[in-house]
Amino acid sequence: MWRRILALTIKEFLTLLKDKRSRMVIIVPPLIQLMVFGYAATFDLKHVPFAVFNEDRGTVSRDLVAAFHGSPSFEQVARLTQDREIAPMVNSQQALMVIRIGPRFSAEVLSGNPAPVQIIVDGRNSNTAQLVANYAQQIVKQFNTGWIASHGGSTPPALIETRAWFNPNLESRWFFIPGIVGLLTLVVTMLVTALSVAREREQGTFDQLLVTPMRPGEILLGKALPSFVIGMAEATVIILVAVFWFQVPLLGSLLTLYTGIVLFLLSAIGLGLMISSLAVTQQQGLLGAFFFLVPAIILSGFATPIANMPPLVQDLTLLNPMRYFLVVLRGVFLEGTPFHLLIHPFAAMAAIGVIALTIAAWLFRHRMY
Amino acid sequence: MTEPEPRHDSAAPGTFGMRLRGLIRKEFLQIFRDPSSIAIAFLMPVVLLLLFGYGVSLDSESIPVALVVEQPSADTTSFTAAFHKSRYFVPTSYATTRAAETDMMAGKVNAIVVLRQDFAQRLYRPDSAPIQLIVNGVDANTARIISGYVEGVWGTWLEHVALARGESLATPVQIEQRVWFNSELRSRNFLVPGLIAIIMTLIGALLTAMVMAREWERGTMEALMVTPVTMSEVILGKLIPYFILGMGGLALSVAMALWLFNVPLRGSSWMLFGASALFMLTSLGMGLFISTLGKSQFVAGQIAIITTFLPAFLLSGFIFDIGSMPAVVQTITHVVAARYYVAILQTVFLAGNVWSVILPNLLGLGVLTLIFLGLTYRKSRKRLE
Amino acid sequence: MPTGAAGSSTSPHSPVGQGSDIALAVDQLSKSFHANGRVVQALDKVSFSVRHGRVTGLIGPDSAGKTTLMRLAAGLLVPDSGSITVLGKNAATESLAVQGSIGYMPQRFGLYEDLTVQENLDLYADLQGVAVARRADRYRELLQMAGLEPFTRRLAGQLSGGMKQKLGLACSLVRQPALLLLDEPTVGVDPLSRRELWAIVNRLVRNEHTTVVLSTAYLDEAERCDEVFLLHDGRLLDQGDPKVLRDRMQGRTFAVTTESLSKRSLQAHVSQAPGVVDALIQGEHVRLVMAEATTPRLDALLPGIENARITAVPPRYEDNFIALLKSQPQPDGAPAVKPALSRVLSSARTAQGEAIIKVDQLERRFGSFRAVKNVSFAVSRGEVFGLLGANGAGKTTTFRMLCGLLPASGGSLKVAGVDLRHAPAAARARIGYMSQKFSLYGHISVIENLRFFSSAYGLSRKRAEQRMQWAMAEFALAELADAASGDLSLGYKQRLALACALMHEPDILFLDEPTSGVDPLARREFWQRINTLAEQGVTIMVTTHFMEEAEYCDRLAIMVAGEILTTGTPTAIKREARTEAVSDPSMEDAFIGLIEAQTRADNQTVPSP
C-alpha cells in the first residue's frame, strides 16, 4: 500500500515540476509577491505630504511647524499664503493634511491661553485620515509637554503612559508579514490542489487510476502529499525571509508554529481537493479555487479585523481555515503564545481538514459523469 | 453586369461591419446560453460586494478593554464612567493586573487600563497621576486606534475635572480637527469603492482570459482563422460583448454602493461612467493579454489568479496607502490598473470632479489599456505557430 | 438549381485559376517544428500539384505531414522554405486573399456547440461575407445536402458525431469556395455518416465544380479519390490514380483458410512465412499480400498443415499502401520487433462455457435519457469480444460500467465473478484498461509512466523491474525511455498505453477504441499484439468503429441507441445481412444494413446524443 502511495506521490511531483510553466507558477510568483507585498502591506505612514498655512509671525508657530518637520511621518510640500489655496491643495491630493495657524497663535500661547491650531485632513481614505490625525495629535502632545516643561505651567492632573505589548514600536509590518505567510501558502496550495483531480479527469488519466487496485484513500494521500511537501517548503522559505529579511521577531516555539502549518495545510489541501473533485472540468476547478480564495483572504482578518464584521459574517468566517491560521501565526510570531492556548484554532483547522478530505475521497468515486 | 456571375465567390466581398456583427452576435448567443458568464458578470459582484461591503470594516467599535482600579475612589469612578459612556469601548473591571494580563494573552481583551493605588492621591499633587495603558500591539493599526480613543476619553475626562475644580485646562496648543469628505470617518465610504475596483478587476480579467482560451481549446479558433476575419476583428468581437456585460455588473455594483451602502456620490455620474468604462476596457484588455500568454484555460486561469486578485487587493491603495510604500514598490503599483480606478472612485464618490486627481489617473488607465490591447494585437497573429 | 449555380454553363472555373488548370501547387515545400528541444521535420521538400475539379486525397500514416500541409495551404502556417500556391496566390504572403476564396475544415471543426445549427451557419456566412440576399437559398441547399433541415434550431452540441461533421462541412461551404480543404473529415465518424459525407463531396465536385483536397487515414476512402498523394515522414512517396496504383498489386493477393488452426494462429503462422508482406484476418480466412505476383505454395506458407486452401482475391488500394510503406526504412513508428508469438499453436478455440464477463439487462440512465438499455451478453475466457456502434450508441458507457467507473442504474454485471464497482480493490488487479484517449501522464517520461503503473498495480520491485524491461523490449520503447510521453507520436502513445495496461499481466483487457486516429500500419501491429494475448488466454473486450477491425473479433455485439441489435460471430452477422443486391456484404454493409433496418422500424431519425 505504501509503495502505491509513494509511486503516486512521485508521479504527482514529476508532473508538477517537469512542466516548466507549472514549476514557474509554484516558485516564482510567491517569492516576488512576498517581497513586494511585504513592503506594500503596512499601515505605518511615511512622508505624509502636508501643507502649512501660517498667518502667525511669532516663533511659537515656527517651533510647532518644525516639530512636524522633525517627524519622519510627515513631509511638507507647500507653504500657503491664502485661505483659498487650502481647498485645491487637499482636493488634488497634493497634501493629505493642512496645518492652519491663526494670526494670534503665538500671542495666545505666550499669554498662557489655549491656542487653537486647525488640522484639515483628507478623509477619502478614512483609515489613513485617522492615522494622520493620530500622528498629529502625538506631535502636538509632545510639543505641549515640552512647552510646559520649559516655560512652566500647570501639568494635567493625570497622564497616560502607553505601553504596547508584543510590538513596542507598533510596526504594522510585524502584523502583516506573518499574515502574508498564510496568504501565500494558501494561494500556492490552492493552485496545486484545485486542479490536480480536475486535470486528470479531463485528460482521462483519472479513470486509469481508478481501475487500478488503488483505494480512494490511497489516491487521496498520493494527491495530498506532494501539495503538503510543497506547502511546507513554501511556508518555510517565507518564514525564513520574514525572520531574517524583514526582521519580524519569532518568539514562540517552532513546534507550535509547525503544528499550525501542518494543520493549516491539511485543511487547505482538503478544501482544494474537494473543489477539484467537485469540478468536472479544469475551468470549473479554477473558478472554484478563485471564488474560495477571494473571500477566504478578504474575510480572514488579514487586513481588517474580524471583530469589526457584523455577527453574520463573523459566523461565516468560522468555516475559513485562514482565520485560524492567522491567529496561530501572529500569536506564535509576536506573542510567543504557548501551544496550549492555541488548542482551539488547531482543533478547528483539523476538523475542517478531516471533513473536507473525507468529502473529497467520497467524491472521487461518486462524481464522474 | 456584363460578365456572368462567377460560380465561386473568391475574394470576400464581406465588410468589416458584417464580420464584426457576426462575431458579436455569436458571443452574445454564447453568453446567454451559458449561464456561467452571466453569473460571473452579475451574480459575483453582488455577492462579493454584499459580503465584503458589510464584512470589511476598519471602524473598531465595542473594543473589549480591561479596567483595573487598584483603589476605587470618586475620581477613579469618574474616570471609568467615561469609558462606559464611550461607544468605542466595552470595559470589564478586573481586580488585578495579572488577571487582566492573562485575558489579554488569550485575546479576550485588546487593552488594559490600570489606575494604581496612589492614583487619587497623586491627582492632587503637582507631578501628575499616571494612567497606565497597555495595548496589544500585534495589530499595530488597531493598537494605535485604541490608544487614540483612550486619549480621547482621557481628554474629555480632564476637561470635566478642570471644570469641577473651576480651573481652565492649560494646554498650550489645542488641535481643532477637520476631516474633509468623510467627516464621520466611515471606513465603508472608502472601502466600498475600493472593493468595486477589486471585484471588477477579477471579473474583467476572468471573463476574457477564459473565453479566449476556450476558443483555442475547442478548436473553434482554427476554424475562425481560415475565414477572412482579421485578428483585430476577433479581438473587437470579444471586447465589445464582454464590455457590455462587464458594464452591467459594474452598474449594479455602483447602484449597491449608492443605495445599499449609502456612499455619497459627490462627483457627476457621467464622470463615474466614463472612468468605469475606461477601467473596464483596461481590465478586459488585461484578460485578453493573459489569454495570449497561454492557449489553455489552465494556464490562463492560473496567471489570472496570480496577477489579478492579490495585486489589486494589496497594491491598489484600496487599503494600504501607496504613498507610504518604498519607492520600488510604488513603481510596481503603476502597472496595477485597480490603482488608478481606486483613486478615481474615491475622489468621484467622496470629493467630486477633481480634475487634477482624475486626469492623471484616467491617463494611467488609458496608457495601460493601449499597452494591453497593443500587446494582445501584436501577439495574436493569424498563425497557428 | 439554386442561385449559386446560375452561371454554371458559361464559367466552369473560378476566375482565380484562370490560365492554368492547377488549383494548388506545392513546390519544394519544407516545414519543421520545435518541440522540447527536438526538431521535427513535418514536411521535407514536397512538390506536387492538384488539378481543378477533382477529388484529391492526401494519405499517409500518422504524423506524415498531412495536417501541416493543409494548414500551410490555408495560410495558417508559414513554410520554412519552398512555396505553396493556392488558386494562383501565395498562401504565405497573401493569406487573407487565400482564406477569402477557400473553404477549410480542420480535423476538429470548431463548431460552436452552444449555438444552434442555424446560428453556426449565420456566423460563418457573416465571416465569409456572404451577401444577405443570397443566404436563404444557400442555406436551404446546404441543409438539404447535409440532411440537417429538421434540426436548424437544435444546438450543435446536441448533434451526433456524424451530423456535427456534416454541419462543419456546411459551414465551410456557405460561400461556395473554389477549393475545399478537408482535414481527416471522417475520423471518428460512423460508417453511415461517412457514406453521407462522401455523397456531399461528390455532389460538390459534380454540381459546383469545387476542387476538393482531403486527407484521410481510411484507405478505402482513398479509392474514391481521383488522385492520391501518399506522404510518409514528410516526404512524397507515391502519387497517382488510386485505381491504377491498386492494379499494380494484381496477382499478389490471396485468401487462405484452414480448419486445423484458429484464425489467429493461422495469421500468426502465415505472417512469418517468406514472401508475405501482409496477412490480415477477414472473417474466417486470412488475406495475404505477397511480395511477388506468384501464387504461393501452401507447403511453404504453412508447413505441416494439411487441409489449407488458397484462392486469389482482387487487390485493394490498401495493399499497395501497405506494401509500399513496409518497403520503407523504418526510423520511427514502425514495428521494430515482431511480437513474440506463443509457440502454442494448438487450435486454442475459446474455452467455451466459462463466462468471465456476464452482463444481464444492464441499464444506465442520465436524467431521463437512457444511454444504455436492456444490454445482455456474456464473454468467455480467452475470447476477443467486440462492441460495435456509431458515436453515442452507448459503447463507452457500457464499458465504463464494466470497469466499475460508473454505477449501473439497473440490471447486473459481473467481471471475473464480481461487480468491480463494489469489489475489493484487489479484484481490479485482474483487469487492464486502455481508454480512448490513450490517457497517460504527458509531462512525465515513458519510463516514469511504466514505473508508476507497475507500482499502482502493486508489483514487487523485482517484478516491476522485469516487466519494465519486458515492456521496453516488446514495444521497442527503450530508445524513448526518457522522452516525455506527451511528445510521442500517436502510434507510440498507443503502444505505451497498452504497455501500461499490461504491466500487471491482467486476465481481462478492456480496450476502448484503441486504434482511433492511428494509421493502418500501427493498427496492424497493435492487433498482432492483441491476437498474441488472446492466444495466451487473455480475455479481450474491445470497442471500435473500424469495421475491418470487427473482423478480428471472435464475437461481436452491435449497439445502436443504447441497445444491442445483434450478437454473433462476424461471419454470422455478415451472413444475416446478405441480400439479393449485395451477395457478399462487407462488415460495413452489414452494419449499415442493420442500422437502416432498425431506423425504419423505429422511425427514429436521429441517434440521441
Coordinates of N, CA, C and O in Angstrom, one line a residue, chain A residues 63-168:
Chain A
D63 N 8.2 77.0 15.8 CA 8.6 75.8 16.5 C 7.6 74.6 16.3 O 8.1 73.5 16.1
L64 N 6.4 74.9 16.3 CA 5.4 73.9 16.1 C 5.5 73.2 14.7 O 5.5 72.0 14.6
V65 N 5.7 74.1 13.7 CA 5.8 73.5 12.4 C 7.1 72.7 12.3 O 7.2 71.6 11.7
A66 N 8.1 73.2 13.0 CA 9.4 72.5 13.0 C 9.2 71.1 13.6 O 9.9 70.1 13.2
A67 N 8.3 71.0 14.6 CA 8.1 69.7 15.2 C 7.6 68.7 14.2 O 7.9 67.5 14.2
F68 N 6.7 69.2 13.3 CA 6.2 68.3 12.2 C 7.3 67.9 11.3 O 7.4 66.8 10.8
H69 N 8.2 68.9 11.0 CA 9.3 68.6 10.0 C 10.2 67.5 10.6 O 10.7 66.7 9.9
G70 N 10.3 67.5 11.9 CA 11.2 66.6 12.6 C 10.7 65.1 12.5 O 11.5 64.2 12.8
S71 N 9.4 65.0 12.3 CA 8.9 63.6 12.3 C 9.1 62.9 10.9 O 8.8 63.5 9.9
P72 N 9.5 61.7 10.9 CA 9.7 61.0 9.6 C 8.4 60.7 8.9 O 8.3 60.4 7.8
S73 N 7.3 60.8 9.7 CA 6.0 60.5 9.1 C 5.5 61.6 8.2 O 4.6 61.4 7.4
F74 N 6.0 62.8 8.4 CA 5.4 63.9 7.6 C 6.5 64.6 6.7 O 7.7 64.6 7.0
E75 N 6.0 65.2 5.7 CA 6.9 65.9 4.8 C 6.1 67.1 4.2 O 5.0 66.9 3.6
Q76 N 6.7 68.3 4.4 CA 5.9 69.4 4.0 C 6.1 69.6 2.5 O 7.2 69.5 2.0
V77 N 5.0 69.9 1.8 CA 5.1 70.0 0.4 C 4.8 71.4 -0.1 O 5.1 71.8 -1.2
A78 N 4.1 72.2 0.8 CA 3.8 73.6 0.3 C 3.6 74.5 1.5 O 3.3 74.1 2.6
R79 N 3.8 75.7 1.2 CA 3.6 76.8 2.2 C 2.5 77.7 1.6 O 2.7 78.2 0.5
L80 N 1.4 77.8 2.3 CA 0.3 78.5 1.7 C 0.2 79.9 2.2 O 0.6 80.1 3.4
T81 N -0.3 80.8 1.4 CA -0.4 82.2 1.9 C -1.8 82.7 1.9 O -2.1 83.8 2.4
Q82 N -2.7 82.0 1.3 CA -4.0 82.4 1.3 C -5.0 81.3 1.6 O -4.7 80.1 1.4
D83 N -6.1 81.7 2.2 CA -7.1 80.7 2.7 C -7.6 79.9 1.5 O -7.8 78.7 1.6
R84 N -7.8 80.5 0.4 CA -8.4 79.8 -0.8 C -7.5 78.8 -1.4 O -7.9 78.1 -2.3
E85 N -6.3 78.8 -1.0 CA -5.3 77.8 -1.5 C -5.5 76.4 -0.9 O -5.1 75.4 -1.4
I86 N -6.2 76.4 0.2 CA -6.3 75.2 1.0 C -7.1 74.1 0.2 O -6.6 73.0 0.0
A87 N -8.3 74.5 -0.2 CA -9.2 73.5 -0.9 C -8.5 72.9 -2.1 O -8.5 71.6 -2.1
P88 N -8.0 73.6 -3.0 CA -7.3 72.9 -4.2 C -6.2 72.0 -3.7 O -6.1 70.9 -4.3
M89 N -5.5 72.4 -2.7 CA -4.4 71.6 -2.2 C -4.9 70.2 -1.8 O -4.3 69.2 -2.1
V90 N -5.9 70.2 -1.0 CA -6.5 68.9 -0.5 C -7.2 68.2 -1.6 O -7.0 67.0 -1.7
N91 N -8.0 68.9 -2.3 CA -8.8 68.2 -3.4 C -7.9 67.4 -4.3 O -8.2 66.3 -4.7
S92 N -6.8 68.0 -4.7 CA -5.9 67.4 -5.7 C -5.0 66.4 -5.1 O -4.1 65.8 -5.7
Q93 N -5.2 66.2 -3.8 CA -4.3 65.2 -3.1 C -2.9 65.5 -3.0 O -2.0 64.6 -2.8
Q94 N -2.5 66.8 -3.3 CA -1.1 67.2 -3.2 C -0.7 67.1 -1.7 O 0.4 66.8 -1.4
A95 N -1.7 67.5 -0.9 CA -1.4 67.4 0.6 C -2.5 66.6 1.2 O -3.7 66.7 0.9
L96 N -2.1 65.7 2.1 CA -3.1 64.9 2.8 C -3.6 65.6 4.0 O -4.6 65.3 4.6
M97 N -2.7 66.6 4.4 CA -3.1 67.3 5.7 C -2.7 68.8 5.5 O -1.6 69.1 4.9
V98 N -3.5 69.7 6.0 CA -3.1 71.1 6.0 C -3.1 71.6 7.4 O -4.1 71.4 8.2
I99 N -2.0 72.2 7.9 CA -2.0 72.8 9.2 C -2.3 74.3 9.1 O -1.6 75.0 8.3
R100 N -3.3 74.7 9.7 CA -3.6 76.2 9.6 C -3.5 76.8 11.0 O -4.1 76.4 11.9
I101 N -2.6 77.8 11.0 CA -2.3 78.5 12.3 C -2.8 80.0 12.2 O -2.5 80.7 11.2
G102 N -3.7 80.4 13.1 CA -4.3 81.7 13.1 C -3.3 82.8 13.4 O -2.2 82.5 14.0
P103 N -3.6 84.1 13.1 CA -2.6 85.2 13.3 C -2.3 85.4 14.8 O -1.2 86.0 15.1
R104 N -3.1 85.0 15.7 CA -2.8 85.4 17.1 C -2.3 84.2 17.9 O -2.2 84.2 19.1
F105 N -1.8 83.2 17.1 CA -1.4 81.9 17.7 C -0.3 82.1 18.8 O -0.4 81.8 20.0
S106 N 0.9 82.7 18.4 CA 2.0 82.8 19.3 C 1.6 83.7 20.5 O 1.9 83.3 21.6
A107 N 0.9 84.7 20.2 CA 0.5 85.6 21.3 C -0.3 84.9 22.4 O -0.1 85.0 23.6
E108 N -1.3 84.1 21.9 CA -2.1 83.3 22.8 C -1.3 82.3 23.7 O -1.5 82.3 24.9
V109 N -0.4 81.6 23.0 CA 0.4 80.6 23.7 C 1.2 81.3 24.8 O 1.2 80.9 25.9
L110 N 1.8 82.4 24.4 CA 2.7 83.1 25.3 C 1.9 83.7 26.5 O 2.4 83.8 27.6
S111 N 0.7 84.1 26.2 CA -0.1 84.6 27.3 C -0.8 83.5 28.1 O -1.5 83.8 29.1
G112 N -0.5 82.3 27.8 CA -1.0 81.2 28.6 C -2.4 80.7 28.3 O -2.9 79.9 29.0
N113 N -3.0 81.2 27.3 CA -4.3 80.8 26.9 C -4.2 79.6 25.9 O -3.2 79.5 25.2
P114 N -5.1 78.8 25.9 CA -5.1 77.7 24.9 C -5.2 78.3 23.5 O -6.1 79.1 23.2
A115 N -4.3 77.9 22.6 CA -4.3 78.4 21.3 C -4.7 77.4 20.3 O -4.1 76.3 20.3
P116 N -5.7 77.6 19.5 CA -6.1 76.5 18.6 C -5.2 76.5 17.3 O -4.8 77.5 16.9
V117 N -5.0 75.3 16.9 CA -4.4 75.1 15.6 C -5.3 74.2 14.8 O -5.7 73.1 15.3
Q118 N -5.6 74.6 13.6 CA -6.6 73.8 12.8 C -5.8 72.7 11.9 O -4.8 73.1 11.3
I119 N -6.3 71.5 12.0 CA -5.7 70.5 11.2 C -6.8 69.9 10.2 O -7.8 69.5 10.7
I120 N -6.5 70.1 8.9 CA -7.5 69.6 8.0 C -7.0 68.4 7.3 O -5.9 68.4 6.8
V121 N -7.8 67.3 7.4 CA -7.3 66.0 6.9 C -8.2 65.6 5.7 O -9.4 65.7 5.8
D122 N -7.5 65.0 4.7 CA -8.3 64.4 3.6 C -8.9 63.1 4.0 O -8.2 62.2 4.4
G123 N -10.2 63.1 4.1 CA -10.9 61.9 4.6 C -11.3 60.8 3.6 O -12.0 59.9 3.9
R124 N -10.8 60.9 2.4 CA -11.2 60.0 1.4 C -10.8 58.5 1.8 O -11.6 57.6 1.6
N125 N -9.6 58.4 2.3 CA -9.3 57.1 2.9 C -9.4 57.3 4.4 O -8.5 57.9 5.1
S126 N -10.5 56.9 5.0 CA -10.8 57.3 6.4 C -9.7 56.7 7.3 O -9.4 57.3 8.4
N127 N -9.2 55.5 7.0 CA -8.2 54.9 7.9 C -6.9 55.7 7.9 O -6.4 56.1 8.9
T128 N -6.5 56.1 6.7 CA -5.3 57.0 6.6 C -5.6 58.3 7.3 O -4.7 58.8 8.1
A129 N -6.8 58.8 7.2 CA -7.1 60.1 7.8 C -7.0 60.0 9.3 O -6.4 60.9 10.0
Q130 N -7.5 58.9 9.8 CA -7.5 58.7 11.2 C -6.0 58.6 11.7 O -5.7 59.2 12.8
L131 N -5.2 57.9 11.0 CA -3.8 57.7 11.4 C -3.1 59.0 11.3 O -2.4 59.4 12.3
V132 N -3.4 59.8 10.3 CA -2.7 61.1 10.2 C -3.1 62.0 11.4 O -2.2 62.6 12.0
A133 N -4.4 62.0 11.7 CA -4.8 62.8 12.8 C -4.2 62.3 14.1 O -3.7 63.1 14.9
N134 N -4.1 61.0 14.3 CA -3.4 60.5 15.5 C -2.0 60.9 15.6 O -1.5 61.3 16.6
Y135 N -1.3 60.8 14.4 CA 0.2 61.2 14.4 C 0.3 62.7 14.8 O 1.1 63.1 15.6
A136 N -0.6 63.5 14.2 CA -0.6 65.0 14.5 C -0.8 65.2 16.0 O -0.1 66.0 16.6
Q137 N -1.8 64.5 16.6 CA -2.1 64.6 18.0 C -0.8 64.3 18.8 O -0.5 65.0 19.7
Q138 N -0.1 63.2 18.4 CA 1.1 62.9 19.2 C 2.1 64.0 19.2 O 2.7 64.3 20.2
I139 N 2.3 64.5 18.0 CA 3.3 65.6 17.8 C 2.9 66.8 18.7 O 3.8 67.4 19.4
V140 N 1.7 67.2 18.6 CA 1.2 68.3 19.4 C 1.3 68.1 20.8 O 1.7 68.9 21.6
K141 N 1.0 66.8 21.2 CA 1.1 66.5 22.6 C 2.5 66.6 23.1 O 2.7 67.2 24.2
Q142 N 3.4 66.1 22.4 CA 4.8 66.2 22.8 C 5.3 67.7 22.8 O 6.0 68.1 23.7
F143 N 4.8 68.4 21.8 CA 5.1 69.9 21.8 C 4.6 70.5 23.1 O 5.3 71.3 23.7
N144 N 3.4 70.2 23.5 CA 2.8 70.7 24.7 C 3.6 70.4 25.9 O 3.9 71.3 26.7
T145 N 4.0 69.1 26.0 CA 4.7 68.7 27.2 C 6.1 69.4 27.3 O 6.5 69.9 28.3
G146 N 6.7 69.5 26.1 CA 8.0 70.3 26.1 C 7.8 71.7 26.4 O 8.6 72.3 27.2
W147 N 6.7 72.3 25.9 CA 6.5 73.7 26.2 C 6.3 74.0 27.7 O 6.9 74.9 28.3
I148 N 5.5 73.1 28.3 CA 5.2 73.3 29.7 C 6.5 73.1 30.5 O 6.7 73.8 31.5
A149 N 7.3 72.1 30.1 CA 8.5 71.8 30.9 C 9.4 73.0 30.8 O 10.0 73.4 31.8
S150 N 9.5 73.7 29.7 CA 10.5 74.8 29.5 C 9.9 76.1 29.9 O 10.6 77.0 30.4
H151 N 8.6 76.3 29.8 CA 8.0 77.6 30.1 C 7.2 77.6 31.4 O 6.7 78.6 31.7
G152 N 7.1 76.5 32.0 CA 6.3 76.4 33.2 C 4.8 76.4 32.9 O 4.4 76.7 31.8
G153 N 4.1 76.1 33.8 CA 2.6 76.0 33.6 C 2.1 74.7 34.3 O 2.9 73.9 34.8
S154 N 0.8 74.6 34.4 CA 0.3 73.5 35.2 C 0.2 72.3 34.3 O -0.3 72.3 33.2
T155 N 0.8 71.2 34.8 CA 0.6 70.0 34.1 C -0.8 69.4 34.3 O -1.3 69.7 35.4
P156 N -1.3 68.6 33.4 CA -2.6 68.0 33.6 C -2.5 67.1 34.9 O -1.4 66.5 35.1
P157 N -3.6 66.9 35.6 CA -3.6 66.1 36.8 C -3.2 64.7 36.5 O -2.6 64.0 37.4
A158 N -3.6 64.1 35.4 CA -3.3 62.7 35.1 C -2.7 62.6 33.7 O -3.1 63.3 32.8
L159 N -1.7 61.7 33.6 CA -1.1 61.5 32.3 C -1.2 60.0 31.9 O -1.1 59.1 32.7
I160 N -1.3 59.8 30.6 CA -1.4 58.4 30.1 C 0.1 57.9 29.8 O 0.8 58.6 29.1
E161 N 0.4 56.8 30.3 CA 1.6 56.1 29.9 C 1.3 54.9 29.1 O 0.7 54.0 29.6
T162 N 1.6 55.0 27.8 CA 1.2 53.9 27.0 C 2.3 52.9 26.8 O 3.4 53.3 26.6
R163 N 2.0 51.6 26.9 CA 2.9 50.6 26.6 C 2.3 49.6 25.6 O 1.1 49.2 25.8
A164 N 2.9 49.3 24.5 CA 2.3 48.3 23.6 C 3.1 47.0 23.8 O 4.3 46.9 23.7
W165 N 2.3 46.0 24.1 CA 2.9 44.7 24.3 C 3.2 44.1 22.9 O 2.5 44.4 22.0
F166 N 4.2 43.2 22.9 CA 4.5 42.4 21.7 C 5.0 43.2 20.5 O 5.7 42.6 19.7
N167 N 4.8 44.5 20.5 CA 5.1 45.2 19.3 C 5.3 46.6 19.8 O 4.6 47.5 19.4
P168 N 6.4 46.9 20.5 CA 6.5 48.1 21.3 C 6.5 49.4 20.3 O 6.0 50.4 20.7

